[in-house]
């Protein structure tokens, strides 16, 4: 157990819809990252939030957006869903401080299927 | 941009034997961190072992050890005395040591099967 939870576990949407995925981090973990893991692939970095502001983004379009809240929870929002958005979405949180080898704690992920 | 390559999509080993998973990476940076993560069917990514690039000594965590070859940009994972619970997907990952860059760059993964 990493202390990071995600909801829902599974989700089915249709193309063009919007979806919100949620992550709850450990207390004090003020940095959260989101990853997309397509079937049979390694996770791909979507973006990172630090103190409620985005401070790093991977190669994902603007229809992927996020929010981070003061209570160490966060959201990933995806608009205008496409079939290729079907994947496992992982969030990972870490403690603040030096950019050392601070471990990132991963949640169990949300499996999104777009039909 | 940094890349991580795992050339073994699948590996299998007999229980109690030793297995080595391969990983190579490409970067122009001199300071970075390397990780091996385990992802069991439960999907939760679990950190197995980590290596700071500035350390010459290879990291070891119980039955898990790495062979870090910085010049060759190679970072292999050795699992000794394999156990059934080691069966999972294993991902090699890279992270820059730059202050603002906390993203992990993952390889494609290696599926490890343990034969009883």
Short mmCIF file of C-alpha atoms in Angstrom, two decimals:
data_model
loop_
_atom_site.label_atom_id
_atom_site.label_comp_id
_atom_site.label_asym_id
_atom_site.label_seq_id
_atom_site.Cartn_x
_atom_site.Cartn_y
_atom_site.Cartn_z
CA UNK A 1 0.00 0.00 0.00
CA UNK A 2 1.37 3.39 -1.04
CA UNK A 3 -1.28 5.56 0.59
CA UNK A 4 -2.33 6.92 -2.81
CA UNK A 5 -5.85 6.14 -3.95
CA UNK A 6 -7.59 6.68 -7.26
CA UNK A 7 -11.22 6.65 -8.32
CA UNK A 8 -12.98 5.21 -10.10
CA UNK A 9 -11.25 1.88 -10.68
CA UNK A 10 -12.79 1.40 -14.09
CA UNK A 11 -14.67 3.73 -16.40
CA UNK A 12 -16.32 3.37 -19.79
CA UNK A 13 -17.04 6.43 -21.92
CA UNK A 14 -17.95 7.09 -25.52
CA UNK A 15 -16.01 9.13 -28.01
CA UNK A 16 -16.50 12.88 -27.63
CA UNK A 17 -17.46 12.72 -23.96
CA UNK A 18 -15.57 14.29 -21.08
CA UNK A 19 -14.12 12.45 -18.08
CA UNK A 20 -12.73 13.35 -14.66
CA UNK A 21 -10.39 11.04 -12.81
CA UNK A 22 -9.49 11.56 -9.18
CA UNK A 23 -6.44 10.95 -7.03
CA UNK A 24 -5.95 11.29 -3.31
CA UNK A 25 -2.38 11.58 -2.09
CA UNK A 26 -0.73 11.19 1.27
CA UNK A 27 -0.78 14.17 3.60
CA UNK A 28 2.16 16.46 2.86
CA UNK A 29 2.66 15.22 -0.70
CA UNK A 30 2.31 18.53 -2.51
CA UNK A 31 3.62 17.29 -5.87
CA UNK A 32 1.46 15.05 -8.01
CA UNK A 33 2.10 13.69 -11.47
CA UNK A 34 -0.25 11.96 -13.90
CA UNK A 35 0.76 9.25 -16.36
CA UNK A 36 -1.03 7.49 -19.20
CA UNK A 37 -0.22 3.82 -19.68
CA UNK A 38 -1.52 2.29 -22.90
CA UNK A 39 -1.94 -1.48 -22.96
CA UNK A 40 1.42 -3.22 -23.15
CA UNK A 41 3.39 0.03 -22.85
CA UNK A 42 5.26 1.92 -20.19
CA UNK A 43 3.62 4.95 -18.56
CA UNK A 44 3.87 8.29 -20.39
CA UNK A 45 4.12 11.53 -18.41
CA UNK A 46 1.09 13.81 -18.87
CA UNK A 47 1.78 16.65 -16.42
CA UNK A 48 2.84 17.54 -12.91
CA UNK A 49 1.28 19.84 -10.32
CA UNK A 50 3.14 21.49 -7.49
CA UNK A 51 1.31 23.62 -4.92
CA UNK A 52 -1.81 23.65 -7.10
CA UNK A 53 -0.07 24.89 -10.24
CA UNK A 54 1.03 22.95 -13.31
CA UNK A 55 4.82 23.02 -13.49
CA UNK A 56 5.64 20.45 -16.15
CA UNK A 57 3.86 18.90 -19.09
CA UNK A 58 4.51 16.02 -21.46
CA UNK A 59 3.48 15.72 -25.09
CA UNK A 60 -0.27 15.79 -24.50
CA UNK A 61 -2.81 18.18 -26.05
CA UNK A 62 -4.61 20.89 -24.04
CA UNK A 63 -7.75 18.77 -23.79
CA UNK A 64 -5.86 17.01 -21.00
CA UNK A 65 -6.03 19.30 -17.99
CA UNK A 66 -5.72 18.99 -14.26
CA UNK A 67 -6.41 20.46 -10.89
CA UNK A 68 -4.70 20.06 -7.54
CA UNK A 69 -6.42 20.94 -4.28
CA UNK A 70 -5.07 22.02 -0.88
CA UNK A 71 -6.21 18.75 0.68
CA UNK A 72 -3.65 16.78 -1.42
CA UNK A 73 -6.24 15.52 -3.85
CA UNK A 74 -6.10 16.10 -7.59
CA UNK A 75 -8.05 15.58 -10.79
CA UNK A 76 -7.27 14.74 -14.37
CA UNK A 77 -9.83 15.99 -16.88
CA UNK A 78 -9.96 14.85 -20.47
CA UNK A 79 -12.29 16.56 -22.94
CA UNK A 80 -13.47 15.33 -26.34
CA UNK A 81 -12.44 11.76 -25.66
CA UNK A 82 -10.84 9.81 -28.50
CA UNK A 83 -10.50 6.06 -28.90
CA UNK A 84 -6.73 6.33 -28.32
CA UNK A 85 -7.37 7.77 -24.87
CA UNK A 86 -8.24 4.25 -23.71
CA UNK A 87 -5.53 3.46 -21.16
CA UNK A 88 -4.63 3.05 -17.51
CA UNK A 89 -4.19 6.45 -15.88
CA UNK A 90 -1.80 6.58 -12.95
CA UNK A 91 -1.18 9.33 -10.47
CA UNK A 92 1.97 9.57 -8.39
CA UNK A 93 2.72 11.84 -5.47
CA UNK A 94 5.87 12.73 -3.61
CA UNK A 95 7.09 14.71 -0.66
CA UNK A 96 8.32 18.25 -1.11
CA UNK A 97 11.93 19.19 -0.65
CA UNK A 98 15.12 18.75 -2.54
CA UNK A 99 15.08 17.19 -6.00
CA UNK A 100 16.78 14.15 -4.63
CA UNK A 101 15.81 10.55 -4.89
CA UNK A 102 12.46 11.21 -3.29
CA UNK A 103 10.30 8.26 -4.00
CA UNK A 104 7.14 8.79 -6.00
CA UNK A 105 4.20 6.85 -4.64
CA UNK A 106 1.85 5.52 -7.28
CA UNK A 107 -1.85 4.88 -7.04
CA UNK A 108 -3.49 1.73 -8.45
CA UNK A 109 -4.75 3.57 -11.51
CA UNK A 110 -8.04 4.11 -13.31
CA UNK A 111 -8.72 1.96 -16.36
CA UNK A 112 -10.50 4.15 -18.95
CA UNK A 113 -12.16 2.56 -21.96
CA UNK A 114 -13.41 4.80 -24.76
CA UNK A 115 -15.94 3.23 -27.14
CA UNK B 1 15.02 14.09 -24.95
CA UNK B 2 15.78 11.12 -22.79
CA UNK B 3 14.76 7.63 -23.84
CA UNK B 4 14.71 4.30 -22.04
CA UNK B 5 14.80 0.97 -23.87
CA UNK B 6 14.01 -2.48 -22.52
CA UNK B 7 14.80 -4.99 -25.23
CA UNK B 8 13.28 -8.04 -23.52
CA UNK B 9 9.47 -8.00 -23.75
CA UNK B 10 9.27 -11.25 -21.76
CA UNK B 11 11.54 -13.26 -19.50
CA UNK B 12 11.01 -16.42 -17.51
CA UNK B 13 13.00 -18.08 -14.76
CA UNK B 14 12.71 -21.08 -12.52
CA UNK B 15 11.84 -20.44 -8.93
CA UNK B 16 14.98 -19.94 -6.77
CA UNK B 17 17.10 -19.16 -9.83
CA UNK B 18 18.65 -15.84 -10.83
CA UNK B 19 17.42 -13.63 -13.67
CA UNK B 20 18.74 -10.40 -15.16
CA UNK B 21 16.56 -7.80 -16.86
CA UNK B 22 18.21 -5.40 -19.28
CA UNK B 23 17.77 -1.66 -19.69
CA UNK B 24 19.59 0.95 -21.71
CA UNK B 25 18.96 4.67 -21.76
CA UNK B 26 20.00 7.71 -23.69
CA UNK B 27 20.68 11.11 -22.18
CA UNK B 28 23.05 14.03 -22.53
CA UNK B 29 22.81 14.85 -18.83
CA UNK B 30 25.47 13.88 -16.33
CA UNK B 31 23.32 13.88 -13.20
CA UNK B 32 20.19 11.77 -13.03
CA UNK B 33 18.47 8.91 -11.26
CA UNK B 34 17.53 5.46 -12.48
CA UNK B 35 14.81 3.23 -11.11
CA UNK B 36 13.31 -0.20 -11.48
CA UNK B 37 9.59 -0.42 -10.81
CA UNK B 38 7.47 -3.54 -10.45
CA UNK B 39 3.85 -3.58 -11.61
CA UNK B 40 1.93 -6.68 -10.52
CA UNK B 41 -1.54 -7.53 -11.85
CA UNK B 42 -2.95 -5.22 -9.17
CA UNK B 43 -1.51 -2.42 -11.37
CA UNK B 44 0.09 -0.48 -8.53
CA UNK B 45 3.60 0.58 -9.47
CA UNK B 46 6.04 -0.34 -6.72
CA UNK B 47 9.60 0.94 -6.47
CA UNK B 48 12.09 -1.95 -6.42
CA UNK B 49 15.44 -0.20 -6.45
CA UNK B 50 17.01 3.14 -7.36
CA UNK B 51 20.44 4.37 -8.36
CA UNK B 52 21.94 7.83 -8.28
CA UNK B 53 24.11 8.39 -11.34
CA UNK B 54 26.85 10.10 -9.34
CA UNK B 55 27.35 6.97 -7.24
CA UNK B 56 29.72 4.39 -8.67
CA UNK B 57 28.59 1.71 -6.25
CA UNK B 58 25.76 -0.45 -7.55
CA UNK B 59 22.56 -0.32 -5.48
CA UNK B 60 21.38 -3.43 -3.68
CA UNK B 61 18.07 -4.15 -1.94
CA UNK B 62 17.93 -7.64 -0.47
CA UNK B 63 17.55 -10.03 -3.44
CA UNK B 64 17.57 -7.19 -5.97
CA UNK B 65 20.73 -5.58 -7.30
CA UNK B 66 21.68 -3.50 -10.29
CA UNK B 67 24.62 -3.36 -12.65
CA UNK B 68 25.00 0.33 -13.49
CA UNK B 69 27.37 1.07 -16.33
CA UNK B 70 27.27 4.85 -16.79
CA UNK B 71 29.57 5.04 -19.80
CA UNK B 72 27.58 2.37 -21.61
CA UNK B 73 24.29 3.87 -20.38
CA UNK B 74 23.20 0.48 -19.16
CA UNK B 75 21.19 -0.32 -16.03
CA UNK B 76 20.30 -3.98 -15.56
CA UNK B 77 18.37 -5.54 -12.69
CA UNK B 78 19.40 -8.86 -11.16
CA UNK B 79 16.89 -10.80 -9.12
CA UNK B 80 18.43 -13.57 -7.04
CA UNK B 81 16.55 -16.52 -5.54
CA UNK B 82 13.46 -15.74 -7.63
CA UNK B 83 10.15 -16.16 -5.85
CA UNK B 84 6.65 -16.64 -7.22
CA UNK B 85 5.72 -13.21 -5.90
CA UNK B 86 8.33 -11.62 -8.18
CA UNK B 87 6.13 -12.34 -11.20
CA UNK B 88 5.11 -8.96 -12.65
CA UNK B 89 5.87 -6.34 -15.28
CA UNK B 90 9.16 -4.60 -14.58
CA UNK B 91 9.82 -1.10 -15.81
CA UNK B 92 13.11 0.73 -15.97
CA UNK B 93 12.77 4.48 -15.51
CA UNK B 94 14.92 7.60 -15.75
CA UNK B 95 14.57 10.93 -13.98
CA UNK B 96 16.66 14.04 -14.45
CA UNK B 97 18.31 15.52 -11.37
CA UNK B 98 17.24 19.02 -12.42
CA UNK B 99 15.22 20.77 -9.72
CA UNK B 100 12.04 21.23 -11.69
CA UNK B 101 12.10 18.03 -13.70
CA UNK B 102 10.35 15.36 -11.72
CA UNK B 103 8.90 13.34 -14.57
CA UNK B 104 9.83 9.72 -14.95
CA UNK B 105 10.68 8.39 -18.41
CA UNK B 106 9.77 4.70 -18.59
CA UNK B 107 10.85 1.87 -20.81
CA UNK B 108 8.37 -0.45 -22.49
CA UNK B 109 8.57 -3.02 -19.72
CA UNK B 110 9.58 -6.66 -19.35
CA UNK B 111 7.07 -9.27 -18.27
CA UNK B 112 8.71 -11.67 -15.83
CA UNK B 113 7.27 -15.13 -15.30
CA UNK B 114 8.42 -17.36 -12.45
CA UNK B 115 8.10 -21.10 -13.13
CA UNK B 116 7.52 -23.25 -10.03
#
